[in-house]
Amino acid sequence: MHSLVFIKQVPDAAQVRVDYHTGTLIRDGVPAIINPYDAHAIEAAVQIKDRFGGIVSVLSMGPPMAEEALRKALSMGADKAYLLCDKVFAGSDTWATSYALWAGAQEVIQENGPVDIFWAGKQAIDGDTAQTGPGLATRFDIPLVTCAIKIIEVNPEKGYVIAQRQIEGGFETLQVTIPCMITTEKELNTLRFSPLPDLIRAAKLEIRVLNSNNIKIDPTKCGLKSSPTKVKRVFVPPKRERKEIIEASVNDVARALFEKLEPVLKEMGKL
């Protein structure tokens, strides 16, 4: 089976700060990591390869430094890595990103054959839109399972996947035909540790760089100018004043609370 995993290199959210004057993220000095949800997508694809054979390809869009994330993916068991890197793609929103990744995926498919399962994390932690995976499924015109927490069955012979996804208030089990797109939650699996031989292999493997000159892509559909979504401002909510804390017995706390609520209740006609 051929799995293609879409990954993104993101700033470590635990160390990201916001410039209060400009309203933008301060990325200088912040380490970059594989989007955590994408790491679980890689693990899921490698598990499928371990069971059924085949290859795992990974594709990312970003600056040259995104090669670090791709090499991490290779050390986790992926076989081939591709980087979409071109100034044409800079500033793309999720609509333009899904188009560029779709175009890049055509090159991966041409080199390695049809894809059975496309994978991606449910969302990127630097945007939290959860739109790129569904956007890709729409462009490929294939079934989509979002927020997958369990792969129940993969049947290559009969051409279907059964997966459980998390929804508000519960879970949902879906059977979809292959090829399909699956976006992953962190609960889907446990990430493996990369042994030394895989780390050495990842360091030596070539990463194919794709750009607007060597793939079939319409530059007018990429980048900031072609993105219908515009981020006006990023800001931290204002700090709230600390509220009063009452430390006393249960009866005293209840009495104090009633005294504070009594005027409001009277005004509402509840007393």
Coordinates of C-alpha atoms in Angstrom, one line a residue:
M1 CA 0.0 0.0 0.0
H2 CA 1.1 3.5 -0.7
S3 CA 0.5 6.1 2.1
L4 CA 1.1 9.8 1.6
V5 CA 1.4 11.9 4.7
F6 CA 1.1 15.7 4.6
I7 CA 3.1 17.3 7.4
K8 CA 3.9 20.8 8.5
Q9 CA 6.8 22.3 10.5
V10 CA 5.5 24.6 13.2
P11 CA 7.0 26.7 16.0
D12 CA 6.9 25.0 19.4
A13 CA 3.6 26.4 20.8
A14 CA 4.9 26.1 24.3
Q15 CA 7.5 28.8 23.6
V16 CA 5.6 31.1 21.2
R17 CA 5.1 34.7 22.4
V18 CA 3.0 37.5 20.9
D19 CA 4.3 41.0 20.2
Y20 CA 1.8 43.3 22.0
H21 CA 2.6 46.2 19.7
T22 CA 2.3 44.5 16.3
G23 CA -0.1 41.7 17.3
T24 CA 2.1 39.1 15.5
L25 CA 3.8 36.0 16.7
I26 CA 7.4 36.2 17.8
R27 CA 9.1 33.3 16.0
D28 CA 12.8 34.3 16.6
G29 CA 14.5 31.9 18.8
V30 CA 11.5 29.5 19.0
P31 CA 12.5 25.9 18.0
A32 CA 10.6 24.3 15.1
I33 CA 9.0 20.9 15.4
I34 CA 6.8 18.6 13.4
N35 CA 3.2 19.5 14.0
P36 CA 2.3 17.1 16.8
Y37 CA -0.9 15.8 15.2
D38 CA 1.1 15.1 11.9
A39 CA 3.5 12.9 13.9
H40 CA 0.7 10.6 14.7
A41 CA -0.3 10.5 11.1
I42 CA 3.2 9.4 10.2
E43 CA 3.1 6.7 12.8
A44 CA -0.3 5.4 11.5
A45 CA 1.0 5.3 7.9
V46 CA 4.2 3.4 9.0
Q47 CA 2.0 0.9 11.0
I48 CA 0.0 0.2 7.8
K49 CA 3.3 -0.3 5.9
D50 CA 4.6 -2.7 8.6
R51 CA 1.4 -4.7 8.3
F52 CA 0.7 -4.7 4.5
G53 CA 4.0 -3.6 2.9
G54 CA 4.3 -0.8 0.5
I55 CA 5.8 2.7 1.0
V56 CA 5.2 5.8 3.0
S57 CA 5.8 9.2 1.3
V58 CA 5.8 12.5 3.2
L59 CA 5.1 15.9 1.7
S60 CA 5.5 19.3 3.3
M61 CA 5.3 22.9 2.2
G62 CA 7.6 25.5 3.7
P63 CA 11.1 27.1 3.7
P64 CA 14.3 25.2 3.3
M65 CA 14.5 24.6 7.1
A66 CA 11.4 22.4 6.8
E67 CA 13.8 19.7 5.7
E68 CA 14.4 19.1 9.4
A69 CA 10.8 18.0 9.8
L70 CA 11.0 15.7 6.8
R71 CA 14.1 14.1 8.1
K72 CA 12.4 13.5 11.4
A73 CA 9.6 11.8 9.4
L74 CA 12.1 9.6 7.6
S75 CA 13.6 8.6 10.9
M76 CA 10.2 7.5 12.0
G77 CA 9.9 5.1 9.1
A78 CA 8.8 7.1 6.1
D79 CA 10.5 6.1 2.8
K80 CA 10.5 9.2 0.6
A81 CA 10.3 12.9 1.4
Y82 CA 9.3 15.9 -0.7
L83 CA 9.4 19.6 0.1
L84 CA 7.3 22.2 -1.7
C85 CA 9.6 25.2 -1.4
D86 CA 9.1 28.4 -3.5
K87 CA 8.4 32.1 -2.7
V88 CA 5.3 31.6 -4.8
F89 CA 3.7 29.7 -1.9
A90 CA 4.5 32.2 0.8
G91 CA 1.6 33.5 2.7
S92 CA -0.9 30.9 1.5
D93 CA -4.0 30.4 3.6
T94 CA -5.6 26.9 3.9
W95 CA -7.4 27.2 0.5
A96 CA -4.1 28.0 -1.3
T97 CA -2.1 25.6 0.8
S98 CA -4.5 22.7 -0.1
Y99 CA -4.1 23.6 -3.8
A100 CA -0.3 23.6 -3.6
L101 CA -0.1 20.4 -1.7
W102 CA -2.6 18.8 -4.1
A103 CA -0.3 19.8 -7.0
G104 CA 2.8 18.6 -5.2
A105 CA 1.0 15.3 -4.5
Q106 CA 0.5 14.7 -8.3
E107 CA 4.3 14.6 -8.6
V108 CA 4.6 12.1 -5.8
I109 CA 1.9 9.9 -7.4
Q110 CA 3.6 10.1 -10.7
E111 CA 6.9 8.8 -9.2
N112 CA 5.5 6.2 -6.8
G113 CA 2.1 5.2 -8.1
P114 CA -1.4 5.7 -6.8
V115 CA -2.0 6.5 -3.1
D116 CA -4.3 4.3 -1.1
I117 CA -4.5 6.4 2.1
F118 CA -3.7 10.1 2.4
W119 CA -2.9 11.2 6.0
A120 CA -2.6 14.4 7.9
G121 CA -2.9 15.7 11.4
K122 CA -6.3 17.0 12.3
Q123 CA -4.9 20.5 12.5
A124 CA -1.7 22.5 12.8
I125 CA -1.0 24.0 16.2
D126 CA 0.0 27.3 14.7
G127 CA -3.4 27.9 13.1
D128 CA -5.9 25.4 14.5
T129 CA -8.2 25.7 11.5
A130 CA -8.4 22.0 10.7
Q131 CA -9.2 23.0 7.1
T132 CA -6.3 21.7 5.0
G133 CA -7.1 18.0 5.4
P134 CA -10.7 18.4 4.3
G135 CA -9.6 20.8 1.6
L136 CA -7.3 18.1 0.2
A137 CA -10.0 15.4 0.3
T138 CA -12.2 17.8 -1.6
R139 CA -9.6 18.4 -4.3
F140 CA -8.9 14.6 -4.6
D141 CA -12.7 13.9 -4.5
I142 CA -12.2 11.1 -2.0
P143 CA -13.9 10.0 1.2
L144 CA -12.7 11.8 4.4
V145 CA -12.4 10.7 8.0
T146 CA -11.5 13.5 10.4
C147 CA -10.3 13.4 14.0
A148 CA -9.5 9.6 13.8
I149 CA -8.8 8.0 17.1
K150 CA -8.7 4.4 16.0
I151 CA -8.1 2.4 12.8
I152 CA -10.4 -0.6 13.3
E153 CA -9.7 -2.4 10.0
V154 CA -7.8 -1.9 6.7
N155 CA -8.8 -4.2 3.9
P156 CA -6.7 -3.6 0.8
E157 CA -8.4 -6.6 -1.1
K158 CA -11.9 -5.3 -0.7
G159 CA -10.7 -1.7 -0.8
Y160 CA -12.1 -0.1 2.5
V161 CA -11.0 1.3 5.8
I162 CA -13.0 1.3 9.0
A163 CA -12.1 4.0 11.5
Q164 CA -13.5 5.5 14.6
R165 CA -13.5 9.3 14.9
Q166 CA -14.1 11.6 17.8
I167 CA -17.2 13.9 17.6
E168 CA -18.8 16.3 20.0
G169 CA -20.4 14.2 22.8
G170 CA -19.2 10.8 21.6
F171 CA -17.7 8.7 18.8
E172 CA -18.5 7.7 15.3
T173 CA -17.4 4.7 13.3
L174 CA -17.1 5.0 9.6
Q175 CA -16.4 2.7 6.7
V176 CA -14.9 4.5 3.7
T177 CA -13.6 3.2 0.4
I178 CA -9.9 3.4 -0.7
P179 CA -8.5 5.8 -1.7
C180 CA -9.4 8.0 1.3
M181 CA -8.2 10.8 3.5
I182 CA -7.7 10.4 7.2
T183 CA -6.9 13.2 9.7
T184 CA -5.5 12.1 13.0
E185 CA -5.9 12.9 16.7
K186 CA -3.0 12.3 19.1
E187 CA -5.0 9.4 20.7
L188 CA -4.7 7.3 17.6
N189 CA -1.4 5.8 18.5
T190 CA 1.8 6.0 20.5
L191 CA 4.8 7.4 18.7
R192 CA 7.8 5.0 18.3
F193 CA 11.4 5.9 19.1
S194 CA 13.7 6.1 16.1
P195 CA 16.6 3.7 16.4
L196 CA 20.1 4.8 15.4
P197 CA 20.1 3.0 12.0
D198 CA 16.9 4.9 11.1
L199 CA 18.4 8.2 12.2
I200 CA 21.5 7.5 10.0
R201 CA 19.3 6.5 7.1
A202 CA 17.2 9.7 7.4
A203 CA 20.3 11.8 7.4
K204 CA 21.5 10.3 4.2
L205 CA 18.3 10.1 2.1
E206 CA 17.7 12.8 -0.5
I207 CA 14.8 15.1 -0.1
R208 CA 13.2 16.0 -3.4
V209 CA 12.5 19.8 -3.6
L210 CA 9.4 20.7 -5.6
N211 CA 8.7 24.2 -6.9
S212 CA 6.7 26.1 -9.5
N213 CA 9.2 25.3 -12.1
N214 CA 9.3 21.5 -11.8
I215 CA 5.7 20.6 -11.1
K216 CA 2.4 21.5 -12.9
I217 CA 0.9 24.3 -10.8
D218 CA -0.9 27.5 -11.4
P219 CA 1.1 30.2 -9.5
T220 CA -1.9 32.5 -9.6
K221 CA -3.7 30.1 -7.2
C222 CA -0.9 30.2 -4.6
G223 CA 0.5 32.6 -2.0
L224 CA -0.9 35.6 -0.1
K225 CA -2.5 37.4 -3.0
S226 CA -4.5 34.3 -4.0
S227 CA -5.6 33.6 -0.4
P228 CA -9.2 34.6 0.3
T229 CA -8.5 34.5 4.1
K230 CA -6.6 37.4 5.6
V231 CA -5.4 37.4 9.2
K232 CA -6.1 41.0 10.5
R233 CA -4.5 40.6 13.9
V234 CA -3.2 38.1 16.5
F235 CA -3.6 39.2 20.1
V236 CA -3.6 38.0 23.7
P237 CA -6.9 38.5 25.5
P238 CA -6.5 41.3 28.2
K239 CA -5.7 40.0 31.7
R240 CA -8.7 40.0 34.0
E241 CA -8.5 41.4 37.5
R242 CA -8.2 38.7 40.1
K243 CA -11.5 38.0 41.7
E244 CA -12.1 37.8 45.4
I245 CA -11.3 34.5 47.1
I246 CA -13.2 33.6 50.2
E247 CA -11.4 31.2 52.5
A248 CA -13.7 30.1 55.3
S249 CA -16.0 27.3 56.4
V250 CA -18.7 26.0 54.1
N251 CA -21.4 27.9 56.0
D252 CA -19.4 31.1 56.1
V253 CA -18.7 30.9 52.4
A254 CA -22.4 30.3 51.6
R255 CA -23.4 33.2 53.7
A256 CA -20.9 35.5 52.1
L257 CA -21.9 34.4 48.6
F258 CA -25.6 35.0 49.4
E259 CA -24.8 38.5 50.7
K260 CA -23.1 39.3 47.4
L261 CA -25.8 37.8 45.2
E262 CA -28.8 39.1 47.2
P263 CA -28.9 42.6 45.5
V264 CA -28.7 41.0 42.1
L265 CA -31.4 38.4 42.9
K266 CA -33.7 41.1 44.3
E267 CA -33.2 43.2 41.1
M268 CA -34.2 40.2 39.0
G269 CA -37.2 39.6 41.2
K270 CA -36.0 36.3 42.4
L271 CA -36.3 37.2 46.1

